[in-house]
Amino acid sequence: MRRGRPALWVKWGLPHGINAGDAIFTLANLAMLRLEEVSNPMVTLHAARVLHQTSLLLTQGQYLDLEYEKRDEISLDDYQPMIERKTAALLSASTKLGPLVAGAGDRKTAYYGEFGRSLGLAFQIQDDLLGIWGDQAKTGKSNQSDLITGKKSLPVLFGLAQNGEFARRWRRGSIQPDELDRLADQLETEGAQRYAQERASEFTQEALTALQRAEPVGEAGQALHSLTLQLLGRED
Amino acid sequence: MRRGRPALWVKWGLPHGINAGDAIFTLANLAMLRLEEVSNPMVTLHAARVLHQTSLLLTQGQYLDLEYEKRDEISLDDYQPMIERKTAALLSASTKLGPLVAGAGDRKTAYYGEFGRSLGLAFQIQDDLLGIWGDQAKTGKSNQSDLITGKKSLPVLFGLAQNGEFARRWRRGSIQPDELDRLADQLETEGAQRYAQERASEFTQEALTALQRAEPVGEAGQALHSLTLQLLGRED
């Protein structure tokens, strides 16, 4: 299921799923080259290179994610290398391509890239927090909690590193819906929620600092600032 | 099994297989952009576009191939649209990119593309012929015969269109190793081998004509001519 609908491969079979993915991947690359119609060849090549390099990072992130699923113990240090590639790289490319095409210059473009990267890291950790303490995850009947799916999110890795009651329970195997409340509370008591909130705040602050350095102007600049606070669930 | 070795997905699992495929696809696209180091930006963009458009055609060919596998009856007319995309498109891109980068001009480049396309079509039909009447396919103990795997190759489609003895047997279901010799002979009697040989010859002739029009020179030109005859199993 993706966004509440069956994935393409479920509906039409794996071979068509893989093939359609390749086709859409190619269409994205072709769309990027159409930049040439409104920009110059050098900028178009640069943008295409950014997209390809980002795609490569995404496959590295996916590789780490698949490996982490198999390994019993992942340390806190393993977390960032994975979300840098799986989440932050794509947001960084998105925020870098605009200034690149607008001819904003290398320094400004790098700040925008840094803005997207930090925003991506903050956003992923926020998503991890919601996966355990969000409204959807908290309702006992839900199977959406990351504690049930076994996702090695940042709060879980923090909890495992504490080697306390949470870690002992996690290592005994699958967590059941009726344990959710107690385990989420236990994880909170051990400091995992606070730790993740602090990391998310740090990255949010880094994102806002990078955005300030990029000196966005006018309505669009204000929109980026609002978007950041909105994505992270904070007031503007 | 690919070229006698287990496929990546068999060895490391489907998720890693798909992910590694995406990574390699991306590396190919990045490699193409490195053309910029030895060529100009416009040519590099043009070459990248050719590669993407070809990739898109390959997914269309793969789509047709998957659909044909499911359908009971495929007509002779369904054959070419599939191999144009699955086989000929890639060879056409390969023979077009050289002259494109060398600055050979649109007309010459188009002839080279036409050369690769016709060569690809001839080569695929030749492969179809070997899949039924080649040494590997003929040995009774082999499971490599296209008659056993059920591949809807050109001779098979020709045989089905005859609605004769071969077609009646094919429609009754899987063919067994001990029927191979008889069925291959039957298909030959019904004219399928001759038909496919004639089509392969036509495309070979088209390839050689296009190559002549492209006016390749020197050693490299001679090599393309030799390659064509060699690929198609003919004397130089």
Short mmCIF file of C-alpha atoms in Angstrom, two decimals:
data_model
loop_
_atom_site.label_atom_id
_atom_site.label_comp_id
_atom_site.label_asym_id
_atom_site.label_seq_id
_atom_site.Cartn_x
_atom_site.Cartn_y
_atom_site.Cartn_z
CA MET A 1 0.00 0.00 0.00
CA ARG A 2 1.29 3.45 -0.93
CA ARG A 3 -0.73 6.44 0.25
CA GLY A 4 -3.74 4.25 0.82
CA ARG A 5 -3.72 2.59 -2.61
CA PRO A 6 -2.26 -0.76 -3.69
CA ALA A 7 1.23 -0.42 -5.14
CA LEU A 8 1.60 -0.93 -8.89
CA TRP A 9 3.42 -4.26 -8.49
CA VAL A 10 0.59 -5.62 -6.33
CA LYS A 11 -1.93 -4.75 -9.02
CA TRP A 12 0.00 -5.69 -12.18
CA GLY A 13 2.76 -7.98 -10.95
CA LEU A 14 6.42 -7.49 -10.11
CA PRO A 15 7.85 -7.46 -13.67
CA HIS A 16 5.51 -4.62 -14.70
CA GLY A 17 6.25 -2.85 -11.41
CA ILE A 18 10.00 -2.86 -12.03
CA ASN A 19 9.58 -1.93 -15.69
CA ALA A 20 7.18 0.95 -14.96
CA GLY A 21 9.64 2.21 -12.33
CA ASP A 22 12.42 2.27 -14.91
CA ALA A 23 10.16 4.09 -17.38
CA ILE A 24 9.21 6.78 -14.84
CA PHE A 25 12.84 7.15 -13.75
CA THR A 26 13.75 7.75 -17.41
CA LEU A 27 10.90 10.24 -17.89
CA ALA A 28 12.26 12.23 -14.93
CA ASN A 29 15.70 12.33 -16.57
CA LEU A 30 14.20 13.40 -19.90
CA ALA A 31 12.16 16.10 -18.15
CA MET A 32 15.33 17.47 -16.56
CA LEU A 33 17.00 17.80 -19.98
CA ARG A 34 14.06 19.96 -21.12
CA LEU A 35 15.62 22.65 -18.94
CA GLU A 36 17.65 23.40 -22.07
CA GLU A 37 14.54 25.05 -23.56
CA VAL A 38 14.61 27.79 -20.94
CA SER A 39 18.20 27.73 -19.73
CA ASN A 40 21.68 27.28 -21.18
CA PRO A 41 23.40 23.94 -21.94
CA MET A 42 25.97 24.22 -19.11
CA VAL A 43 23.30 24.80 -16.47
CA THR A 44 21.18 21.99 -17.91
CA LEU A 45 24.12 19.57 -17.70
CA HIS A 46 24.88 20.69 -14.15
CA ALA A 47 21.25 20.14 -13.10
CA ALA A 48 21.15 16.71 -14.78
CA ARG A 49 24.34 15.76 -12.95
CA VAL A 50 22.82 16.84 -9.61
CA LEU A 51 19.77 14.65 -10.29
CA HIS A 52 21.90 11.59 -11.21
CA GLN A 53 24.24 12.03 -8.23
CA THR A 54 21.21 12.32 -5.97
CA SER A 55 19.69 9.17 -7.46
CA LEU A 56 22.94 7.37 -6.71
CA LEU A 57 22.89 8.58 -3.09
CA LEU A 58 19.29 7.35 -2.79
CA THR A 59 20.34 3.85 -3.87
CA GLN A 60 23.12 3.96 -1.24
CA GLY A 61 20.59 4.98 1.41
CA GLN A 62 18.25 2.22 0.29
CA TYR A 63 21.13 -0.27 0.48
CA LEU A 64 21.87 0.77 4.09
CA ASP A 65 18.18 0.60 4.99
CA LEU A 66 17.94 -2.97 3.63
CA GLU A 67 21.09 -4.00 5.48
CA TYR A 68 19.94 -2.41 8.75
CA GLU A 69 16.68 -4.36 8.56
CA LYS A 70 18.66 -7.59 8.59
CA ARG A 71 21.12 -6.69 11.32
CA ASP A 72 20.07 -7.19 14.93
CA GLU A 73 21.96 -4.29 16.40
CA ILE A 74 22.31 -0.88 14.82
CA SER A 75 24.09 1.82 16.76
CA LEU A 76 23.05 5.48 17.02
CA ASP A 77 25.99 6.31 14.75
CA ASP A 78 24.51 4.20 11.95
CA TYR A 79 21.43 6.38 11.77
CA GLN A 80 22.63 9.58 10.16
CA PRO A 81 24.58 8.01 7.24
CA MET A 82 21.35 6.32 6.21
CA ILE A 83 18.94 9.27 6.44
CA GLU A 84 21.54 11.60 4.87
CA ARG A 85 21.16 9.49 1.72
CA LYS A 86 17.57 8.25 1.96
CA THR A 87 15.88 11.52 2.88
CA ALA A 88 18.19 14.52 3.13
CA ALA A 89 19.86 14.04 -0.28
CA LEU A 90 16.57 14.40 -2.17
CA LEU A 91 15.49 17.52 -0.28
CA SER A 92 18.95 18.99 -0.74
CA ALA A 93 18.78 18.44 -4.51
CA SER A 94 15.31 20.03 -4.59
CA THR A 95 16.42 23.19 -2.83
CA LYS A 96 19.69 23.40 -4.80
CA LEU A 97 18.19 23.11 -8.29
CA GLY A 98 16.13 26.32 -8.06
CA PRO A 99 19.07 28.67 -7.31
CA LEU A 100 21.25 26.71 -9.74
CA VAL A 101 18.86 27.37 -12.62
CA ALA A 102 18.32 30.98 -11.49
CA GLY A 103 22.08 31.56 -11.68
CA ALA A 104 22.42 32.39 -8.00
CA GLY A 105 26.13 31.53 -7.89
CA ASP A 106 28.00 28.69 -6.20
CA ARG A 107 27.99 30.08 -2.65
CA LYS A 108 24.27 30.85 -2.48
CA THR A 109 23.43 27.57 -4.20
CA ALA A 110 25.47 25.66 -1.60
CA TYR A 111 23.58 27.41 1.23
CA TYR A 112 20.27 26.42 -0.33
CA GLY A 113 21.52 22.84 -0.62
CA GLU A 114 22.55 22.89 3.03
CA PHE A 115 19.11 24.27 3.92
CA GLY A 116 17.37 21.36 2.21
CA ARG A 117 19.71 18.80 3.74
CA SER A 118 19.15 20.02 7.31
CA LEU A 119 15.43 20.34 6.68
CA GLY A 120 15.39 16.74 5.45
CA LEU A 121 17.22 15.47 8.53
CA ALA A 122 14.91 17.38 10.87
CA PHE A 123 11.85 16.20 8.95
CA GLN A 124 12.90 12.54 9.11
CA ILE A 125 13.47 12.67 12.87
CA GLN A 126 10.11 14.40 13.31
CA ASP A 127 8.59 11.55 11.29
CA ASP A 128 10.32 9.06 13.61
CA LEU A 129 8.80 10.83 16.62
CA LEU A 130 5.32 10.71 15.09
CA GLY A 131 5.84 7.03 14.30
CA ILE A 132 5.89 6.28 18.02
CA TRP A 133 4.16 9.14 19.81
CA GLY A 134 1.95 10.56 17.01
CA ASP A 135 -1.83 10.27 17.23
CA GLN A 136 -1.96 7.51 14.61
CA ALA A 137 0.74 5.46 16.30
CA LYS A 138 -0.74 5.86 19.77
CA THR A 139 -4.19 4.39 19.14
CA GLY A 140 -3.86 0.84 20.40
CA LYS A 141 -5.69 -0.71 17.45
CA SER A 142 -3.27 0.77 14.93
CA ASN A 143 -0.56 -1.33 13.28
CA GLN A 144 1.10 1.84 12.11
CA SER A 145 3.35 2.28 15.13
CA ASP A 146 7.04 1.94 14.29
CA LEU A 147 7.31 -0.15 17.46
CA ILE A 148 5.13 -2.79 15.84
CA THR A 149 6.69 -2.71 12.36
CA GLY A 150 10.12 -2.94 14.03
CA LYS A 151 11.51 0.11 12.24
CA LYS A 152 14.93 1.06 13.58
CA SER A 153 14.11 4.74 13.96
CA LEU A 154 16.15 7.23 15.98
CA PRO A 155 14.20 6.87 19.27
CA VAL A 156 14.47 3.08 19.06
CA LEU A 157 18.24 3.24 18.44
CA PHE A 158 18.56 5.60 21.42
CA GLY A 159 16.54 3.18 23.54
CA LEU A 160 18.68 0.23 22.49
CA ALA A 161 21.83 2.16 23.38
CA GLN A 162 20.49 2.63 26.94
CA ASN A 163 20.46 -1.14 27.43
CA GLY A 164 17.55 -0.74 29.83
CA GLU A 165 14.04 -2.14 30.09
CA PHE A 166 13.05 -1.03 26.57
CA ALA A 167 16.12 -2.69 25.02
CA ARG A 168 15.49 -5.94 26.89
CA ARG A 169 11.88 -6.09 25.66
CA TRP A 170 12.81 -5.14 22.05
CA ARG A 171 15.39 -7.91 21.87
CA ARG A 172 12.86 -10.53 22.94
CA GLY A 173 10.99 -10.15 19.62
CA SER A 174 7.84 -8.67 18.02
CA ILE A 175 5.93 -6.12 20.04
CA GLN A 176 2.16 -6.59 20.37
CA PRO A 177 -0.51 -3.85 20.12
CA ASP A 178 -1.44 -4.18 23.82
CA GLU A 179 2.13 -3.31 24.85
CA LEU A 180 2.31 -0.15 22.76
CA ASP A 181 1.31 2.39 25.40
CA ARG A 182 3.57 0.97 28.06
CA LEU A 183 6.57 0.67 25.74
CA ALA A 184 6.17 4.16 24.30
CA ASP A 185 6.04 5.49 27.88
CA GLN A 186 9.09 3.44 28.84
CA LEU A 187 11.02 4.80 25.86
CA GLU A 188 10.02 8.31 26.88
CA THR A 189 11.16 7.69 30.46
CA GLU A 190 14.52 6.50 29.19
CA GLY A 191 14.96 9.83 27.38
CA ALA A 192 14.48 8.76 23.74
CA GLN A 193 11.73 11.26 22.94
CA ARG A 194 13.67 14.15 24.41
CA TYR A 195 16.85 13.10 22.61
CA ALA A 196 15.09 12.90 19.23
CA GLN A 197 13.33 16.23 19.83
CA GLU A 198 16.67 17.85 20.56
CA ARG A 199 18.25 16.44 17.42
CA ALA A 200 15.27 17.61 15.35
CA SER A 201 15.57 21.09 16.89
CA GLU A 202 19.28 21.25 16.11
CA PHE A 203 18.72 20.37 12.46
CA THR A 204 15.78 22.79 12.24
CA GLN A 205 18.02 25.54 13.58
CA GLU A 206 20.72 24.58 11.07
CA ALA A 207 18.12 24.71 8.29
CA LEU A 208 16.96 28.18 9.32
CA THR A 209 20.55 29.42 9.61
CA ALA A 210 21.44 28.10 6.15
CA LEU A 211 18.29 29.68 4.73
CA GLN A 212 19.20 33.01 6.30
CA ARG A 213 22.69 32.81 4.77
CA ALA A 214 21.20 32.06 1.37
CA GLU A 215 19.42 35.43 1.70
CA PRO A 216 16.16 34.55 -0.06
CA VAL A 217 14.16 37.63 -0.99
CA GLY A 218 10.54 38.67 -1.46
CA GLU A 219 7.50 36.48 -1.38
CA ALA A 220 9.35 33.29 -2.43
CA GLY A 221 11.91 33.77 0.31
CA GLN A 222 9.17 34.19 2.91
CA ALA A 223 7.44 31.07 1.54
CA LEU A 224 10.56 28.95 2.12
CA HIS A 225 10.76 30.20 5.70
CA SER A 226 7.06 29.42 6.31
CA LEU A 227 7.36 26.03 4.64
CA THR A 228 10.19 25.06 6.98
CA LEU A 229 8.25 25.92 10.13
CA GLN A 230 5.11 24.32 8.75
CA LEU A 231 6.81 21.05 7.76
CA LEU A 232 8.22 20.82 11.24
CA GLY A 233 4.86 21.48 12.85
CA ARG A 234 5.82 24.80 14.36
CA GLU A 235 4.04 28.14 14.24
CA ASP A 236 5.21 30.70 11.73
CA MET B 1 20.85 -17.50 -14.46
CA ARG B 2 22.54 -14.85 -16.61
CA ARG B 3 25.49 -15.95 -18.75
CA GLY B 4 25.90 -19.06 -16.63
CA ARG B 5 25.95 -17.28 -13.26
CA PRO B 6 23.11 -16.74 -10.77
CA ALA B 7 21.44 -13.35 -11.19
CA LEU B 8 22.08 -10.75 -8.50
CA TRP B 9 18.54 -10.96 -7.14
CA VAL B 10 18.85 -14.73 -6.70
CA LYS B 11 22.02 -14.27 -4.66
CA TRP B 12 21.14 -11.19 -2.58
CA GLY B 13 17.36 -10.99 -2.77
CA LEU B 14 14.90 -9.00 -4.87
CA PRO B 15 15.13 -5.65 -3.00
CA HIS B 16 18.92 -5.52 -3.46
CA GLY B 17 18.50 -6.66 -7.07
CA ILE B 18 16.14 -3.77 -7.89
CA ASN B 19 18.24 -1.27 -5.97
CA ALA B 20 21.52 -2.34 -7.60
CA GLY B 21 19.81 -2.09 -11.00
CA ASP B 22 18.80 1.51 -10.25
CA ALA B 23 22.35 2.30 -9.10
CA ILE B 24 23.91 0.89 -12.27
CA PHE B 25 21.33 2.66 -14.45
CA THR B 26 22.31 5.92 -12.72
CA LEU B 27 26.05 5.23 -13.15
CA ALA B 28 25.44 4.79 -16.90
CA ASN B 29 23.71 8.18 -17.02
CA LEU B 30 26.53 9.82 -15.04
CA ALA B 31 29.11 8.22 -17.34
CA MET B 32 27.32 9.69 -20.35
CA LEU B 33 27.54 13.20 -18.88
CA ARG B 34 31.33 12.78 -18.60
CA LEU B 35 31.31 13.25 -22.38
CA GLU B 36 31.46 16.94 -21.49
CA GLU B 37 35.13 16.48 -20.58
CA VAL B 38 36.02 15.69 -24.19
CA SER B 39 33.14 17.18 -26.15
CA ASN B 40 30.96 20.30 -26.03
CA PRO B 41 27.85 20.80 -23.85
CA MET B 42 25.36 20.67 -26.74
CA VAL B 43 26.69 17.35 -28.00
CA THR B 44 26.75 15.97 -24.46
CA LEU B 45 23.11 16.94 -23.94
CA HIS B 46 22.16 15.41 -27.28
CA ALA B 47 23.91 12.14 -26.40
CA ALA B 48 22.29 12.04 -22.94
CA ARG B 49 18.89 12.58 -24.57
CA VAL B 50 19.53 9.69 -27.01
CA LEU B 51 20.39 7.41 -24.07
CA HIS B 52 17.25 8.39 -22.11
CA GLN B 53 14.97 8.05 -25.14
CA THR B 54 16.47 4.65 -25.83
CA SER B 55 15.93 3.58 -22.22
CA LEU B 56 12.30 4.60 -22.57
CA LEU B 57 11.94 2.53 -25.76
CA LEU B 58 13.47 -0.45 -23.95
CA THR B 59 10.81 -0.22 -21.22
CA GLN B 60 8.14 -0.14 -23.93
CA GLY B 61 9.66 -3.24 -25.54
CA GLN B 62 9.79 -4.97 -22.17
CA TYR B 63 6.14 -4.05 -21.58
CA LEU B 64 5.13 -5.63 -24.90
CA ASP B 65 7.22 -8.72 -24.17
CA LEU B 66 5.50 -9.18 -20.78
CA GLU B 67 2.06 -8.70 -22.34
CA TYR B 68 2.81 -11.12 -25.20
CA GLU B 69 3.81 -13.80 -22.68
CA LYS B 70 0.33 -13.61 -21.16
CA ARG B 71 -1.65 -13.53 -24.40
CA ASP B 72 -2.44 -16.84 -26.08
CA GLU B 73 -2.31 -15.59 -29.64
CA ILE B 74 0.21 -13.14 -31.02
CA SER B 75 0.15 -12.36 -34.72
CA LEU B 76 3.15 -11.98 -36.99
CA ASP B 77 2.44 -8.23 -37.03
CA ASP B 78 2.99 -8.03 -33.26
CA TYR B 79 6.58 -9.21 -33.61
CA GLN B 80 8.38 -6.24 -35.10
CA PRO B 81 6.99 -3.52 -32.76
CA MET B 82 8.42 -5.52 -29.87
CA ILE B 83 11.91 -6.25 -31.21
CA GLU B 84 12.20 -2.70 -32.59
CA ARG B 85 12.11 -1.54 -28.96
CA LYS B 86 13.65 -4.49 -27.12
CA THR B 87 16.65 -5.09 -29.37
CA ALA B 88 16.98 -2.73 -32.32
CA ALA B 89 16.64 0.50 -30.29
CA LEU B 90 19.74 -0.24 -28.21
CA LEU B 91 21.89 -1.18 -31.20
CA SER B 92 20.65 1.90 -33.03
CA ALA B 93 21.65 4.14 -30.12
CA SER B 94 25.07 2.47 -29.98
CA THR B 95 25.82 3.07 -33.64
CA LYS B 96 24.38 6.62 -33.55
CA LEU B 97 26.36 7.89 -30.57
CA GLY B 98 29.79 7.49 -32.20
CA PRO B 99 29.10 9.69 -35.24
CA LEU B 100 27.12 12.10 -33.05
CA VAL B 101 30.13 12.70 -30.81
CA ALA B 102 32.49 12.80 -33.79
CA GLY B 103 30.38 15.60 -35.29
CA ALA B 104 29.48 13.59 -38.41
CA GLY B 105 26.36 15.67 -39.13
CA ASP B 106 22.67 14.79 -38.96
CA ARG B 107 22.43 12.87 -42.23
CA LYS B 108 25.40 10.60 -41.64
CA THR B 109 24.39 10.08 -38.01
CA ALA B 110 20.89 9.02 -39.11
CA TYR B 111 22.38 6.46 -41.53
CA TYR B 112 24.51 5.01 -38.74
CA GLY B 113 21.41 4.81 -36.54
CA GLU B 114 19.54 3.04 -39.35
CA PHE B 115 22.49 0.65 -39.72
CA GLY B 116 22.31 -0.32 -36.04
CA ARG B 117 18.54 -0.69 -36.10
CA SER B 118 18.55 -3.04 -39.11
CA LEU B 119 21.49 -4.96 -37.67
CA GLY B 120 19.56 -5.37 -34.41
CA LEU B 121 16.47 -6.67 -36.20
CA ALA B 122 18.52 -9.14 -38.27
CA PHE B 123 20.44 -10.24 -35.20
CA GLN B 124 17.28 -10.89 -33.18
CA ILE B 125 15.74 -13.02 -35.95
CA GLN B 126 19.01 -14.92 -36.28
CA ASP B 127 18.83 -15.53 -32.53
CA ASP B 128 15.27 -16.80 -32.97
CA LEU B 129 16.46 -19.23 -35.65
CA LEU B 130 19.25 -20.54 -33.42
CA GLY B 131 16.75 -20.91 -30.57
CA ILE B 132 14.98 -23.63 -32.55
CA TRP B 133 17.45 -24.99 -35.10
CA GLY B 134 20.78 -24.09 -33.49
CA ASP B 135 23.12 -26.80 -32.18
CA GLN B 136 22.25 -26.07 -28.54
CA ALA B 137 18.52 -26.14 -29.17
CA LYS B 138 18.62 -29.30 -31.25
CA THR B 139 20.21 -31.64 -28.73
CA GLY B 140 17.25 -33.46 -27.28
CA LYS B 141 18.44 -33.25 -23.71
CA SER B 142 18.64 -29.45 -23.81
CA ASN B 143 15.97 -27.30 -22.20
CA GLN B 144 17.30 -24.32 -24.09
CA SER B 145 15.05 -24.71 -27.12
CA ASP B 146 12.60 -21.85 -27.53
CA LEU B 147 10.00 -24.51 -28.33
CA ILE B 148 10.29 -25.74 -24.74
CA THR B 149 10.42 -22.36 -23.01
CA GLY B 150 7.40 -21.31 -25.09
CA LYS B 151 9.04 -18.16 -26.43
CA LYS B 152 6.90 -16.49 -29.08
CA SER B 153 9.73 -16.02 -31.53
CA LEU B 154 9.32 -15.22 -35.23
CA PRO B 155 9.33 -18.84 -36.52
CA VAL B 156 6.73 -19.79 -33.90
CA LEU B 157 4.48 -16.86 -34.83
CA PHE B 158 4.83 -17.84 -38.50
CA GLY B 159 3.91 -21.42 -37.62
CA LEU B 160 0.87 -20.31 -35.62
CA ALA B 161 -0.30 -18.18 -38.55
CA GLN B 162 -0.25 -21.30 -40.77
CA ASN B 163 -2.87 -22.93 -38.55
CA GLY B 164 -1.43 -26.31 -39.43
CA GLU B 165 -0.07 -29.27 -37.50
CA PHE B 166 2.51 -27.19 -35.62
CA ALA B 167 -0.12 -24.68 -34.47
CA ARG B 168 -2.46 -27.44 -33.28
CA ARG B 169 0.30 -29.05 -31.19
CA TRP B 170 1.50 -25.68 -29.77
CA ARG B 171 -2.03 -24.80 -28.64
CA ARG B 172 -2.40 -28.07 -26.74
CA GLY B 173 0.27 -26.94 -24.18
CA SER B 174 3.89 -27.41 -23.09
CA ILE B 175 6.18 -29.17 -25.51
CA GLN B 176 8.33 -32.02 -24.17
CA PRO B 177 12.01 -32.69 -24.98
CA ASP B 178 11.20 -35.88 -26.90
CA GLU B 179 9.00 -33.96 -29.34
CA LEU B 180 11.65 -31.36 -30.16
CA ASP B 181 13.12 -32.93 -33.29
CA ARG B 182 9.75 -33.71 -34.81
CA LEU B 183 8.30 -30.28 -34.08
CA ALA B 184 11.34 -28.40 -35.36
CA ASP B 185 11.13 -30.44 -38.57
CA GLN B 186 7.38 -29.79 -38.83
CA LEU B 187 7.96 -26.04 -38.41
CA GLU B 188 10.59 -26.19 -41.13
CA THR B 189 8.23 -28.07 -43.43
CA GLU B 190 5.57 -25.42 -42.91
CA GLY B 191 8.05 -22.78 -44.12
CA ALA B 192 8.88 -21.01 -40.84
CA GLN B 193 12.64 -21.42 -41.09
CA ARG B 194 12.75 -20.16 -44.64
CA TYR B 195 10.49 -17.21 -43.80
CA ALA B 196 12.68 -16.16 -40.85
CA GLN B 197 15.85 -16.60 -42.91
CA GLU B 198 14.42 -14.34 -45.59
CA ARG B 199 13.46 -11.67 -43.09
CA ALA B 200 16.94 -11.83 -41.50
CA SER B 201 18.51 -11.49 -44.96
CA GLU B 202 16.35 -8.48 -45.78
CA PHE B 203 17.37 -6.69 -42.60
CA THR B 204 21.02 -7.63 -43.12
CA GLN B 205 20.86 -6.15 -46.59
CA GLU B 206 19.24 -3.00 -45.18
CA ALA B 207 22.00 -2.79 -42.59
CA LEU B 208 24.72 -3.08 -45.20
CA THR B 209 23.01 -0.50 -47.43
CA ALA B 210 22.68 1.97 -44.56
CA LEU B 211 26.32 1.40 -43.64
CA GLN B 212 27.37 2.06 -47.21
CA ARG B 213 25.38 5.32 -47.23
CA ALA B 214 27.03 6.37 -43.98
CA GLU B 215 30.33 6.13 -45.86
CA PRO B 216 32.53 4.88 -43.04
CA VAL B 217 36.22 5.22 -43.83
CA GLY B 218 39.50 3.54 -43.00
CA GLU B 219 40.10 0.74 -40.59
CA ALA B 220 37.11 1.57 -38.35
CA GLY B 221 34.77 1.56 -41.34
CA GLN B 222 36.06 -1.82 -42.43
CA ALA B 223 35.63 -3.11 -38.86
CA LEU B 224 31.93 -2.17 -38.85
CA HIS B 225 31.45 -4.04 -42.11
CA SER B 226 33.25 -7.13 -40.76
CA LEU B 227 31.35 -6.95 -37.47
CA THR B 228 28.03 -7.01 -39.31
CA LEU B 229 28.87 -10.10 -41.32
CA GLN B 230 30.42 -11.78 -38.30
CA LEU B 231 27.44 -11.09 -36.01
CA LEU B 232 25.19 -12.59 -38.61
CA GLY B 233 27.36 -15.65 -38.99
CA ARG B 234 28.37 -14.94 -42.53
CA GLU B 235 31.80 -14.94 -44.11
CA ASP B 236 33.57 -11.62 -44.56
#
